CSV table of C-alpha atoms in Angstrom, one decimal:
chain,number,residue,atom,x,y,z
A,14,GLN,CA,25.0,-0.1,-5.4
A,15,LEU,CA,21.5,-1.0,-4.2
A,16,GLN,CA,21.2,-0.9,-0.4
A,17,LEU,CA,18.4,-1.1,2.1
A,18,VAL,CA,18.7,0.0,5.8
A,19,GLU,CA,15.9,-0.6,8.3
A,20,SER,CA,15.5,1.4,11.4
A,21,GLY,CA,12.8,2.1,14.1
A,22,GLY,CA,12.7,-1.2,15.9
A,23,GLY,CA,12.7,-1.4,19.7
A,24,LEU,CA,10.9,-2.6,22.8
A,25,VAL,CA,7.2,-1.6,23.2
A,26,GLN,CA,4.3,-2.5,25.4
A,27,PRO,CA,1.3,-4.4,24.0
A,28,GLY,CA,-1.0,-2.0,22.3
A,29,GLY,CA,1.8,0.4,21.5
A,30,SER,CA,3.1,1.7,18.2
A,31,LEU,CA,6.3,1.8,16.2
A,32,ARG,CA,7.1,3.1,12.8
A,33,LEU,CA,9.8,1.2,10.9
A,34,SER,CA,11.7,2.9,8.1
A,35,CYS,CA,13.5,1.3,5.1
A,36,ALA,CA,15.9,3.7,3.5
A,37,ALA,CA,16.9,2.8,0.0
A,38,SER,CA,20.0,3.9,-2.0
A,39,GLY,CA,21.4,3.1,-5.3
A,40,PHE,CA,18.0,2.7,-7.1
A,41,THR,CA,14.7,4.4,-7.6
A,42,LEU,CA,11.6,2.9,-5.9
A,43,ASP,CA,9.6,3.5,-9.0
A,44,TYR,CA,10.9,0.3,-10.6
A,45,TYR,CA,11.0,-1.9,-7.5
A,46,ALA,CA,8.5,-3.6,-5.2
A,47,ILE,CA,9.3,-3.3,-1.5
A,48,GLY,CA,8.3,-5.9,1.0
A,49,TRP,CA,8.4,-6.1,4.8
A,50,PHE,CA,9.0,-9.5,6.2
A,51,ARG,CA,9.5,-10.8,9.7
A,52,GLN,CA,11.1,-13.9,11.3
A,53,ALA,CA,10.4,-15.0,14.8
A,54,PRO,CA,12.4,-17.7,16.6
A,55,GLY,CA,11.5,-21.2,15.4
A,56,LYS,CA,9.5,-19.9,12.5
A,57,GLU,CA,10.1,-19.4,8.8
A,58,ARG,CA,10.4,-15.9,7.4
A,59,GLU,CA,6.9,-14.6,6.5
A,60,GLY,CA,5.6,-11.8,4.5
A,61,VAL,CA,4.0,-8.9,6.3
A,62,SER,CA,3.2,-6.4,3.7
A,63,CYS,CA,4.4,-5.2,0.3
A,64,ILE,CA,3.9,-2.2,-1.9
A,65,SER,CA,4.3,-2.0,-5.7
A,66,GLY,CA,6.9,0.2,-7.4
A,67,SER,CA,4.4,1.6,-10.0
A,68,SER,CA,0.8,1.8,-8.8
A,69,GLY,CA,1.6,1.9,-5.1
A,70,SER,CA,-0.9,-0.9,-4.5
A,71,THR,CA,-0.4,-2.8,-1.2
A,72,ASN,CA,-0.9,-6.3,0.2
A,73,TYR,CA,-1.0,-7.4,3.8
A,74,ALA,CA,-0.9,-10.6,5.7
A,75,ASP,CA,-4.2,-11.4,7.3
A,76,SER,CA,-2.6,-11.3,10.8
A,77,VAL,CA,-1.7,-7.6,10.5
A,78,LYS,CA,-4.6,-6.2,8.5
A,79,GLY,CA,-6.0,-3.1,10.1
A,80,ARG,CA,-3.0,-2.7,12.4
A,81,LEU,CA,0.0,-2.3,10.1
A,82,ILE,CA,0.2,0.2,7.3
A,83,ILE,CA,2.8,0.3,4.6
A,84,SER,CA,3.6,3.5,2.7
A,85,ARG,CA,6.1,4.8,0.3
A,86,ASP,CA,7.8,8.2,-0.3
A,87,ASN,CA,9.6,7.8,-3.6
A,88,ALA,CA,11.1,11.2,-3.4
A,89,LYS,CA,12.8,10.4,-0.1
A,90,ARG,CA,13.4,6.8,-1.3
A,91,THR,CA,12.0,5.5,1.9
A,92,VAL,CA,9.3,2.9,2.7
A,93,TYR,CA,7.6,2.9,6.1
A,94,LEU,CA,5.7,0.3,8.1
A,95,GLN,CA,3.5,2.0,10.7
A,96,MET,CA,2.7,-0.6,13.4
A,97,ASN,CA,-0.2,0.0,15.6
A,98,ARG,CA,-1.9,-2.0,18.4
A,99,LEU,CA,1.1,-4.2,18.6
A,100,LYS,CA,0.7,-7.7,20.0
A,101,PRO,CA,3.3,-10.0,21.6
A,102,GLU,CA,3.0,-12.3,18.6
A,103,ASP,CA,4.4,-9.4,16.5
A,104,THR,CA,7.8,-9.9,18.1
A,105,ALA,CA,10.3,-10.7,15.4
A,106,ILE,CA,13.2,-9.4,13.4
A,107,TYR,CA,11.7,-7.2,10.6
A,108,TYR,CA,13.4,-7.0,7.3
A,109,CYS,CA,12.7,-4.9,4.2
A,110,ALA,CA,13.5,-6.3,0.8
A,111,ALA,CA,13.3,-5.2,-2.8
A,112,LYS,CA,12.7,-6.9,-6.1
A,113,ILE,CA,12.6,-5.6,-9.7
A,114,HIS,CA,9.0,-4.8,-10.6
A,115,PRO,CA,8.3,-5.3,-14.3
A,116,PRO,CA,5.4,-3.3,-15.8
A,117,GLY,CA,2.1,-5.0,-15.3
A,118,SER,CA,3.4,-7.3,-12.5
A,119,ILE,CA,2.1,-7.5,-9.0
A,120,ALA,CA,4.0,-7.4,-5.7
A,121,THR,CA,4.3,-10.6,-3.7
A,122,MET,CA,5.0,-11.5,-0.1
A,123,THR,CA,7.1,-14.6,-0.9
A,124,PRO,CA,10.6,-14.1,0.5
A,125,GLY,CA,12.2,-16.1,-2.2
A,126,ASP,CA,11.0,-13.6,-4.8
A,127,TYR,CA,13.1,-10.8,-3.3
A,128,THR,CA,16.7,-10.2,-4.3
A,129,TYR,CA,17.9,-7.4,-2.0
A,130,TRP,CA,17.6,-7.4,1.7
A,131,GLY,CA,18.3,-5.1,4.6
A,132,GLN,CA,20.0,-6.1,7.8
A,133,GLY,CA,16.8,-6.3,9.9
A,134,THR,CA,15.6,-4.5,13.0
A,135,GLN,CA,14.3,-6.1,16.1
A,136,VAL,CA,10.8,-5.5,17.3
A,137,THR,CA,9.9,-6.8,20.8
A,138,VAL,CA,6.4,-6.4,22.2
A,139,SER,CA,6.2,-7.3,25.8
A,140,ALA,CA,4.8,-6.1,29.1
């Protein structure tokens, strides 16, 4: 059965770094796009980054470009989100999610497009 488990969240100082991991089981990443999303109190869930299941192409929200990097290790069935130069406004619960990725399609950062979700991991950036 398809399952996603996030890990790596925690409390960090502004300017610090974290690496989030999304471990997948029950499916191969080759056929799925994986997205990272976050939700802060009082805000809607927003897309952070996504990576395609075929070409490995990536997309990023404008607010995180240059600071967050998504990567994929299909052999380990794990997707990572390297988070650098973190800001207080990055504080949120971070979720990874998966959707089937048909040939020729592109990954999206729309939460409603994703079918499978992890439980989330809390990231808090505070001095």
